[in-house]
């Protein structure tokens, strides 16, 4: 029986309001038999101060809150097991007042069936448009169908913090992360629909061919988005799940619920989603402090929404680096949402750079195979929160590596000495790679003399960069390199992305010696001579000797460039001081001239040129050897015939007898 990976995540309920359901990537998407196993993943966040059952630090790890199960509400519900919603603590924040946790369960489902499963109960905290005790409803459309391409579908995934601070009277652009393991699927984000005060969420909507439309997806009024409720005036761009909104100053201190559904379609022309994944979280309206209106920011080391390949049972060590918006402020903590087993260090402060760093440590297990999200936001001493910063670990997948360039049979071209009109560059990765999904992922060409960038291209969209298999090709246009200068190439993290899931990204390349080349200067040559002081007695001078020394700067073909030096050695019978002088002759070329097009012979060129002559000489050689062989064999068999022919032997015997009879005596 094949096992697939299905994730249902629901965050905060009891007197708090953040919920997510997400279906993660299938462990094995190839159908085998009438059933398949799915790993159900649940995540919830609760108000930490609500009661003893939601206070993570004082628990033995398990939060048993409502007693409500993860139920099947519509579709093929027969055989659906009773799955608890009790979760194991992973994160908490005493100031924002939340506790978060997750759990895993395995279920066996019949292929070709679908159902809507979710968590339904009441006790929302007081919202800006709902004064508490409202119903929550988070529903996931779980398809166990085989897709048109023969695979079992994997639904989208998403990650978020439970509560996100937003300053009032400022327009915000908030992006909700979404991704899908099935390459080519079209992802669309929409507002959840519904709105009830009590009852069965499966009886709200009218009958439809789409099972999810039977289900109330968001619960009470004030949670489901309307023009005047939830987030008034908010605009959602579904193709990239971006919310644009402004919170009024009069709403300071209020919570605003966001209820979304992320759906995947087989193609842009498809009208029925293959799955529908809910995500619900909160915005909290805050006023900008008078002393500093610049919020803190997480500046690295990974970019927001980075995708990281992580082998099973390998050690994760990642840094979250934040910087306050004002010199007078400091970072006091990070609010987080993390997978089970991930630990976070104490915050350290670099006073020189005024940065604050937290180290993440984690060893993912086989049960956590697939995407695992981590989100963080920095909180400063003025209680301002940075934008949330999220990364995704793809457990069980390696990130692509850019092969370190070497000279002979190298993985990158060019290296060493090249001409000023060099325009084509390429490098190889350890596996098949794609263009990064994020714009702002650049490759930089830097002048080593000044350490300044002279050219840069954005790999997210630039037509000057081509990805094909495991090779990345860069075409430099409208630039002539400077004679005699050395250049080096650096790349942002994610310059190459793998083909699995969200595209695990290559690491950042900042080493100036990773990929380096220099430009040949045709106007510069040098000779070196060695002389001695005038001899006091007999002098013997050797003839000049021509030597070839290997130039450490090699051509892109891997052929060594040599420098020929004429050396005359003068030896005297007395001790004398030896001096060495170097004479440099420089020919000045007009700076406005265009470099001459010069054809560079590569090993392949030599191979092509020599192919026909070698073939001819091989044929002549074989023919000559054949003639020699024929003559040799003829001579050998002639000798054998003369030696062992009985007629010749008898004739020889008679001749010898005749000689003996004629001999005297």
XYZ file of C-alpha atoms in Angstrom:
665
model
C 0.000 0.000 0.000
C 1.425 3.353 -1.016
C 1.619 6.098 1.586
C 0.764 9.702 0.750
C 1.234 12.835 2.785
C -1.837 14.936 3.535
C -1.748 17.885 5.906
C -4.605 19.572 7.669
C -3.531 22.571 9.694
C -5.878 24.641 11.804
C -4.633 27.422 14.070
C -6.113 29.484 16.818
C -9.502 29.010 18.263
C -10.466 29.287 21.886
C -10.678 33.022 22.590
C -8.057 33.614 19.898
C -8.558 33.444 16.192
C -5.966 31.956 13.888
C -6.620 28.790 11.908
C -4.971 27.086 8.965
C -5.632 23.832 7.175
C -3.117 22.756 4.612
C -2.561 19.609 2.615
C 1.128 18.937 2.262
C 3.066 17.039 -0.341
C 2.450 13.346 -0.999
C 5.175 10.996 0.114
C 4.299 8.733 -2.782
C 2.035 10.061 -5.479
C 1.939 6.854 -7.544
C -1.362 4.990 -7.026
C -1.166 1.288 -6.149
C -4.307 -0.616 -5.301
C -7.732 0.725 -4.331
C -6.552 2.655 -1.250
C -3.743 4.927 -0.124
C -2.451 6.127 3.226
C -2.459 9.829 4.077
C -0.610 11.560 6.881
C -2.952 14.124 8.436
C -1.204 17.112 9.983
C -3.038 19.473 12.350
C -1.810 22.767 13.773
C -3.694 25.095 16.103
C -3.005 28.211 18.140
C -4.933 29.138 21.276
C -5.043 32.072 23.622
C -2.366 31.218 26.146
C -4.132 32.826 29.116
C -7.517 31.209 28.378
C -7.054 28.325 30.822
C -4.510 25.817 32.096
C -4.972 23.612 29.023
C -3.591 26.283 26.697
C -0.567 27.405 28.738
C 2.313 25.780 26.857
C 5.200 26.357 29.289
C 3.332 24.714 32.202
C 2.107 21.694 30.240
C 3.732 18.299 29.727
C 3.668 19.148 26.020
C 0.037 18.222 25.206
C -2.734 20.807 24.836
C -6.162 19.183 25.264
C -8.551 22.077 24.705
C -12.063 21.507 23.357
C -12.536 17.776 23.016
C -13.962 18.380 19.518
C -12.645 15.952 16.873
C -11.359 16.597 13.397
C -14.582 15.506 11.727
C -15.773 14.666 8.238
C -18.674 16.998 7.377
C -19.541 16.143 3.799
C -18.710 13.589 1.108
C -17.435 10.060 1.636
C -17.393 10.119 5.430
C -17.772 6.377 6.002
C -14.554 4.992 7.370
C -13.247 8.369 8.480
C -11.625 7.763 11.891
C -12.195 9.767 15.040
C -9.132 12.030 15.034
C -8.455 14.126 18.106
C -7.530 17.808 17.929
C -5.230 17.649 20.942
C -1.850 19.042 19.910
C 1.746 19.162 21.169
C 3.263 22.554 22.046
C 5.793 24.101 19.658
C 5.586 27.896 20.236
C 4.191 30.457 22.657
C 4.370 34.189 23.366
C 3.309 35.564 26.736
C 2.897 39.160 25.486
C 0.914 38.459 22.324
C -0.760 35.754 24.409
C -0.818 32.631 22.263
C 0.257 28.993 22.408
C 0.728 26.917 19.233
C 1.151 23.226 18.520
C 0.687 20.423 16.014
C 0.112 16.688 15.599
C 0.283 13.918 12.980
C -2.203 11.104 12.242
C -2.350 8.479 9.483
C -5.597 7.530 7.719
C -6.379 5.098 4.894
C -8.695 6.441 2.186
C -10.279 4.853 -0.847
C -9.022 6.335 -4.090
C -11.655 8.081 -6.170
C -13.423 9.580 -3.145
C -13.579 13.069 -1.634
C -14.715 14.612 1.595
C -14.752 17.918 3.477
C -13.042 17.587 6.839
C -12.404 20.237 9.434
C -12.635 21.657 12.919
C -15.868 23.351 13.987
C -16.608 24.880 17.404
C -17.150 28.224 19.128
C -15.415 30.780 21.386
C -13.712 33.254 19.090
C -12.074 36.094 20.963
C -13.584 39.553 20.542
C -12.983 40.851 17.021
C -13.471 44.305 15.573
C -16.748 43.054 14.013
C -17.564 40.168 16.340
C -17.744 40.653 20.100
C -16.661 37.179 21.145
C -17.974 33.642 21.530
C -18.591 33.384 17.792
C -18.365 30.085 15.902
C -15.278 29.091 13.985
C -15.279 26.794 10.998
C -12.176 25.722 9.081
C -12.767 23.182 6.334
C -10.449 21.342 3.967
C -11.604 19.707 0.745
C -9.659 16.436 0.723
C -9.602 14.715 -2.667
C -8.255 11.164 -2.937
C -8.510 11.250 -6.723
C -5.925 10.313 -9.322
C -5.055 13.353 -11.401
C -5.132 13.404 -15.231
C -1.357 12.918 -15.190
C -1.730 9.640 -13.267
C -0.579 10.896 -9.844
C -2.416 11.335 -6.556
C -2.920 15.051 -6.030
C -0.935 17.028 -3.478
C -2.719 20.098 -2.195
C -1.036 23.504 -1.620
C 0.751 24.448 1.581
C 1.014 27.729 3.456
C 2.555 29.093 6.658
C 1.796 32.103 8.859
C 2.146 33.582 12.315
C -1.079 33.490 14.367
C -1.128 37.238 15.124
C 0.468 39.911 12.932
C 0.774 43.540 14.064
C -0.208 46.213 11.522
C 0.166 49.961 12.041
C -2.986 52.035 11.619
C -3.419 54.745 8.957
C -0.830 53.086 6.696
C -1.566 51.089 3.543
C -0.277 47.538 3.921
C 0.551 44.944 1.282
C 0.549 41.529 2.932
C 1.577 38.426 0.955
C 0.391 35.011 2.098
C 2.882 32.319 1.189
C 1.522 29.481 -0.955
C 3.207 26.694 -2.899
C 2.433 23.326 -4.463
C 4.503 20.183 -5.009
C 2.726 19.394 -8.295
C 4.622 21.359 -10.912
C 2.338 23.195 -13.297
C -0.687 23.438 -11.002
C -2.397 26.830 -10.980
C -2.827 28.235 -7.452
C -5.582 30.698 -6.616
C -6.330 32.347 -3.286
C -9.875 33.518 -2.437
C -11.901 34.741 0.532
C -13.584 31.976 2.540
C -17.381 31.963 2.300
C -20.123 31.230 4.832
C -21.195 32.974 7.990
C -23.377 31.267 10.630
C -24.184 31.759 14.288
C -24.780 28.130 15.257
C -25.614 24.750 13.848
C -24.130 22.251 11.438
C -21.664 23.850 8.988
C -22.518 21.207 6.384
C -26.113 22.414 5.961
C -25.517 26.082 5.231
C -24.846 26.335 1.518
C -27.066 25.073 -1.282
C -26.342 21.787 -3.072
C -23.602 22.001 -5.664
C -21.354 19.754 -7.733
C -18.408 21.100 -5.723
C -18.453 19.480 -2.229
C -16.670 22.380 -0.577
C -19.581 24.661 -1.432
C -21.782 22.664 0.929
C -19.574 23.715 3.805
C -19.390 26.907 5.787
C -15.702 27.818 5.575
C -15.337 30.598 8.122
C -18.088 30.523 10.766
C -19.514 33.598 12.449
C -19.997 37.049 10.982
C -16.949 39.221 11.428
C -14.683 36.370 10.318
C -15.963 35.891 6.773
C -14.913 38.797 4.557
C -17.572 41.269 3.405
C -17.218 44.857 2.124
C -17.918 46.181 5.627
C -16.707 43.397 7.942
C -13.587 41.357 8.747
C -11.171 43.837 7.057
C -13.235 46.696 5.586
C -12.087 47.774 2.139
C -9.455 45.051 1.804
C -8.588 43.942 -1.746
C -7.347 40.411 -2.427
C -5.241 39.545 -5.491
C -5.887 35.844 -5.882
C -3.085 34.873 -8.255
C -0.380 35.690 -5.700
C -2.511 35.794 -2.518
C -1.749 39.430 -1.722
C -4.002 41.517 0.532
C -3.936 45.326 0.255
C -5.657 47.188 3.093
C -5.550 50.105 5.542
C -6.676 49.995 9.176
C -8.314 53.163 10.530
C -6.819 54.964 13.527
C -10.121 54.483 15.358
C -9.560 50.723 15.195
C -6.337 50.742 17.230
C -6.222 47.798 19.618
C -8.704 45.715 17.608
C -8.245 42.236 16.097
C -9.229 41.589 12.477
C -9.789 38.059 11.219
C -8.531 36.910 7.812
C -10.170 33.766 6.391
C -8.850 32.505 3.036
C -9.013 29.377 0.892
C -6.045 28.373 -1.289
C -7.006 26.100 -4.177
C -5.050 24.237 -6.841
C -6.296 23.682 -10.398
C -4.866 21.247 -12.927
C -4.698 23.972 -15.592
C -5.694 27.569 -16.148
C -8.839 26.399 -17.971
C -10.002 24.094 -15.143
C -13.007 25.289 -13.149
C -13.074 22.751 -10.290
C -10.251 22.773 -7.724
C -8.439 19.550 -6.878
C -8.230 20.663 -3.233
C -9.175 23.651 -1.101
C -6.917 24.578 1.810
C -8.085 27.100 4.450
C -5.861 29.567 6.264
C -7.152 31.885 8.991
C -5.104 34.342 11.042
C -5.351 37.730 12.770
C -4.201 41.277 12.148
C -3.848 43.435 15.259
C -4.113 47.205 14.806
C -1.396 49.209 16.591
C -0.506 52.895 16.623
C 2.955 54.000 15.584
C 4.961 55.137 18.638
C 5.843 58.808 18.658
C 9.568 58.299 19.295
C 10.186 55.968 16.368
C 7.824 55.136 13.534
C 10.225 52.777 11.727
C 9.499 49.146 12.493
C 12.233 46.525 12.926
C 13.111 44.301 9.980
C 14.460 40.783 9.553
C 17.388 41.160 7.174
C 18.652 37.611 6.642
C 20.516 35.535 6.293
C 17.806 33.876 4.183
C 15.345 35.982 2.185
C 11.673 35.927 3.077
C 9.852 32.916 1.560
C 13.123 31.022 1.004
C 12.849 27.320 0.155
C 15.513 25.080 1.708
C 16.203 21.412 0.958
C 16.910 19.398 4.108
C 17.817 15.663 4.195
C 16.085 13.506 6.821
C 17.966 13.208 10.146
C 20.412 15.958 9.128
C 21.092 18.921 11.386
C 19.510 22.263 10.549
C 21.335 25.378 11.703
C 19.817 28.624 10.458
C 20.184 32.201 11.670
C 17.357 34.715 12.015
C 18.927 38.188 11.946
C 16.912 41.309 12.777
C 17.698 45.005 12.941
C 15.707 47.680 14.823
C 14.279 50.594 12.873
C 15.797 53.203 15.179
C 19.078 53.402 17.073
C 17.195 54.003 20.323
C 15.227 50.741 19.955
C 16.357 47.161 20.489
C 15.000 43.714 19.668
C 13.621 42.004 22.770
C 12.120 38.807 21.327
C 10.921 36.923 18.258
C 7.407 35.596 17.846
C 7.464 32.305 15.953
C 5.598 29.435 14.346
C 7.815 26.365 14.061
C 7.722 22.601 13.359
C 7.984 20.003 16.122
C 11.500 19.532 17.460
C 12.903 22.882 16.302
C 14.656 24.809 19.080
C 15.683 28.471 19.234
C 18.686 29.975 20.988
C 18.784 33.071 23.128
C 19.093 36.341 21.191
C 22.617 37.712 20.763
C 23.410 41.354 19.946
C 26.155 42.598 17.619
C 26.678 46.179 18.812
C 28.851 47.078 15.812
C 26.231 46.227 13.196
C 23.330 46.727 15.648
C 21.844 43.358 14.680
C 20.131 40.731 16.800
C 20.505 37.041 15.963
C 18.607 33.910 16.970
C 19.929 30.459 15.936
C 17.506 27.722 14.853
C 18.471 24.086 15.483
C 16.523 21.081 14.249
C 16.901 17.449 13.166
C 13.859 16.589 10.984
C 12.488 13.045 11.195
C 11.107 10.746 8.512
C 7.565 11.540 9.692
C 8.195 15.178 8.815
C 9.055 14.394 5.186
C 7.792 17.111 2.878
C 7.448 20.861 3.431
C 7.775 22.227 6.953
C 7.240 25.937 7.481
C 8.865 28.322 9.941
C 7.764 31.932 10.462
C 9.149 34.659 12.709
C 8.671 38.330 13.447
C 10.946 40.571 15.517
C 9.512 42.619 18.408
C 11.392 45.749 19.516
C 11.455 47.614 22.829
C 8.671 49.904 21.570
C 6.454 46.817 21.037
C 6.626 47.228 17.263
C 6.573 44.059 15.189
C 8.467 43.497 11.954
C 6.811 42.034 8.877
C 6.596 38.279 9.200
C 9.487 36.347 7.692
C 8.844 32.760 6.590
C 10.999 29.992 5.186
C 10.092 26.474 4.078
C 12.213 23.402 4.780
C 11.583 20.629 2.238
C 12.497 17.576 4.309
C 13.907 14.659 2.334
C 15.193 16.797 -0.557
C 18.681 18.202 -1.229
C 19.167 21.795 -2.361
C 21.147 22.175 -5.598
C 24.821 23.091 -5.288
C 26.652 25.268 -7.805
C 29.791 23.306 -8.656
C 32.964 25.155 -7.712
C 34.744 26.128 -10.951
C 38.018 24.392 -11.816
C 40.343 24.978 -14.767
C 40.656 21.710 -16.667
C 37.353 20.014 -17.515
C 35.735 22.692 -15.401
C 32.133 23.208 -14.356
C 32.164 26.914 -15.248
C 33.326 28.941 -18.226
C 35.243 31.126 -18.694
C 38.095 31.068 -16.190
C 41.583 32.541 -16.250
C 42.594 34.824 -19.105
C 39.912 35.807 -21.628
C 39.475 38.484 -24.260
C 37.741 41.803 -23.702
C 34.784 40.817 -25.880
C 33.930 37.710 -23.820
C 30.132 37.628 -23.513
C 29.051 34.041 -22.771
C 29.357 32.574 -19.269
C 28.023 29.278 -17.904
C 28.094 27.255 -14.695
C 26.788 23.826 -13.741
C 24.741 22.715 -10.734
C 24.675 19.368 -8.965
C 21.156 18.614 -10.248
C 18.493 19.893 -12.632
C 17.648 23.493 -11.765
C 15.046 26.115 -12.631
C 14.831 29.885 -12.560
C 14.137 31.199 -9.019
C 10.537 32.014 -8.163
C 11.469 35.295 -6.436
C 12.545 38.456 -8.247
C 15.545 40.248 -6.790
C 17.696 37.109 -6.933
C 20.771 38.464 -8.722
C 24.088 37.463 -10.229
C 26.841 40.078 -9.934
C 29.964 40.706 -12.033
C 32.453 42.588 -9.858
C 35.716 44.406 -10.665
C 38.369 43.086 -8.271
C 40.315 46.361 -8.451
C 37.507 48.296 -6.770
C 35.260 45.467 -5.457
C 32.392 47.232 -7.196
C 29.604 45.639 -9.223
C 29.820 46.496 -12.933
C 26.954 44.283 -14.180
C 24.073 42.527 -12.471
C 21.122 40.527 -13.762
C 17.953 39.488 -11.926
C 17.633 35.719 -12.341
C 13.937 35.915 -11.515
C 13.094 37.410 -14.908
C 16.164 38.470 -16.942
C 16.246 37.071 -20.522
C 20.066 37.189 -20.287
C 19.994 34.091 -18.059
C 19.003 30.680 -19.427
C 18.352 27.539 -17.362
C 18.660 24.199 -19.161
C 19.051 20.929 -17.281
C 21.826 21.429 -14.757
C 23.487 24.237 -16.741
C 22.961 27.968 -16.253
C 24.084 30.248 -19.089
C 24.551 34.012 -18.747
C 24.838 36.323 -21.756
C 26.535 39.652 -21.043
C 25.428 42.369 -23.465
C 26.463 45.981 -24.057
C 29.615 45.773 -21.991
C 33.326 45.622 -22.895
C 35.679 44.393 -20.187
C 38.663 46.578 -19.257
C 42.106 45.400 -20.436
C 44.211 43.949 -17.651
C 41.436 43.902 -15.050
C 40.375 40.915 -12.963
C 36.692 40.204 -12.317
C 34.825 37.831 -10.021
C 31.214 36.599 -9.998
C 28.911 36.318 -6.976
C 25.311 35.137 -6.687
C 22.392 35.637 -4.322
C 20.855 32.737 -2.461
C 18.412 30.885 -4.702
C 20.165 31.803 -7.965
C 19.405 28.201 -8.895
C 16.314 26.379 -7.629
C 15.586 22.666 -7.608
C 12.554 21.182 -9.312
C 10.946 19.693 -6.185
C 8.017 21.393 -4.446
C 8.787 25.101 -3.831
C 12.207 24.772 -5.475
C 14.961 24.237 -2.859
C 17.490 27.007 -3.359
C 21.250 27.096 -3.813
C 23.286 28.861 -1.145
C 24.557 32.414 -1.480
C 27.961 32.770 -3.205
C 30.025 35.690 -1.844
C 33.564 34.267 -2.136
C 35.519 36.510 -4.580
C 37.657 33.503 -5.549
C 34.757 31.157 -6.312
C 34.489 32.201 -9.998
C 37.201 34.529 -11.234
C 38.638 35.610 -14.599
C 41.010 38.291 -15.940
C 41.088 40.204 -19.213
C 44.066 39.870 -21.559
C 45.907 43.158 -22.165
C 47.343 43.105 -25.733
C 49.433 46.199 -25.096
C 51.499 44.773 -22.266
C 54.573 42.498 -22.590
C 57.640 41.942 -20.410
C 61.183 40.567 -20.606
C 63.401 39.614 -17.730
C 67.242 39.607 -17.730
C 69.777 38.686 -15.112
C 73.264 40.310 -14.970
C 76.197 40.479 -12.573
C 78.696 43.118 -11.519
C 81.848 43.564 -13.651
C 84.167 40.563 -13.132
C 87.584 41.129 -11.523
C 89.206 38.110 -13.176
C 88.233 35.489 -15.725
C 84.629 35.530 -16.984
C 82.641 32.739 -18.613
C 79.306 33.633 -20.183
C 76.858 30.894 -21.217
C 74.758 31.181 -24.308
C 71.164 32.428 -23.846
C 68.745 29.691 -22.857
C 65.047 29.864 -23.726
C 62.775 28.632 -20.955
C 59.003 28.389 -20.745
C 57.286 28.955 -17.434
C 53.680 28.171 -16.652
C 51.474 31.212 -16.316
C 49.141 30.757 -13.369
C 46.385 32.483 -15.319
C 45.026 29.849 -17.661
C 42.763 30.036 -20.656
C 39.157 28.977 -20.514
C 40.020 25.844 -22.490
C 42.310 24.606 -19.762
C 45.431 25.017 -21.978
C 48.335 26.383 -20.018
C 49.581 29.810 -21.100
C 53.405 29.971 -20.998
C 55.792 32.902 -20.895
C 59.138 32.594 -22.732
C 62.119 34.304 -21.089
C 65.639 34.599 -22.568
C 68.152 34.233 -19.723
C 71.879 34.905 -20.059
C 73.937 33.776 -17.059
C 77.237 35.511 -16.356
C 79.623 33.774 -13.980
C 82.822 35.251 -12.608
C 85.702 33.656 -10.762
C 85.234 36.044 -7.890
C 82.223 36.679 -5.706
C 80.112 39.368 -7.237
C 76.659 40.790 -6.614
C 73.934 39.478 -8.882
C 71.211 41.917 -9.848
C 67.970 41.290 -11.690
C 66.100 43.891 -13.677
C 62.762 43.780 -15.427
C 62.073 45.888 -18.467
C 58.483 46.505 -19.379
C 57.512 47.759 -22.778
C 54.063 49.194 -23.083
C 52.317 49.862 -26.333
C 49.526 52.347 -25.908
C 46.305 51.476 -27.661
C 43.563 54.045 -28.291
C 40.922 53.733 -25.613
C 38.152 54.175 -28.162
C 39.187 51.199 -30.280
C 36.974 48.147 -30.501
C 38.685 44.837 -29.586
C 39.534 42.698 -32.563
C 37.405 39.627 -32.944
C 39.782 36.737 -32.266
C 38.853 33.116 -32.694
C 39.931 31.109 -29.691
C 40.893 27.476 -30.321
C 39.331 25.131 -27.814
C 40.217 21.448 -27.423
C 37.082 20.654 -29.376
C 38.296 22.839 -32.264
C 41.594 20.957 -32.412
C 39.726 17.686 -32.283
C 37.491 18.680 -35.198
C 40.394 19.960 -37.322
C 42.493 16.847 -36.757
C 39.713 14.329 -37.258
C 40.106 13.912 -41.066
C 43.944 13.844 -41.199
C 44.032 11.339 -38.383
C 41.529 9.145 -40.204
C 43.601 9.284 -43.426
C 46.835 8.445 -41.650
C 45.137 5.630 -39.807
C 43.929 4.157 -43.116
C 47.387 4.460 -44.701
C 48.987 2.904 -41.648
C 46.595 -0.028 -41.657
C 47.200 -0.594 -45.389
C 50.958 -0.548 -44.923
C 50.753 -2.978 -42.055
C 48.560 -5.247 -44.160
C 51.164 -5.337 -46.978
C 53.969 -6.070 -44.533
C 51.885 -8.829 -43.015
C 51.202 -10.427 -46.423
C 54.873 -10.354 -47.432
C 55.971 -11.751 -44.075
C 53.455 -14.594 -44.196
C 54.446 -15.417 -47.798
C 58.118 -15.608 -46.838
C 57.362 -17.713 -43.781
C 55.214 -20.262 -45.623
C 57.783 -20.431 -48.477
C 60.449 -21.289 -45.939
C 58.258 -24.005 -44.414
C 57.537 -25.426 -47.858
C 61.228 -25.647 -48.710
C 62.125 -27.121 -45.367
C 59.506 -29.852 -45.048
C 58.505 -30.657 -48.684
C 59.224 -34.504 -49.069
C 60.300 -34.158 -52.721
C 62.814 -31.509 -51.868
C 63.968 -33.548 -48.863
C 64.437 -36.697 -51.015
C 66.249 -34.678 -53.645
C 68.556 -33.304 -50.987
C 69.286 -36.814 -49.667
C 70.085 -38.142 -53.182
C 72.368 -35.178 -53.757
C 74.253 -35.837 -50.544
C 74.597 -39.572 -51.422
C 75.928 -38.706 -54.865
C 78.485 -36.408 -53.297
C 79.640 -39.168 -50.939
C 80.084 -41.668 -53.842
C 82.129 -39.164 -55.787
C 84.315 -38.340 -52.818
C 87.774 -40.083 -52.943
C 88.375 -43.181 -50.769
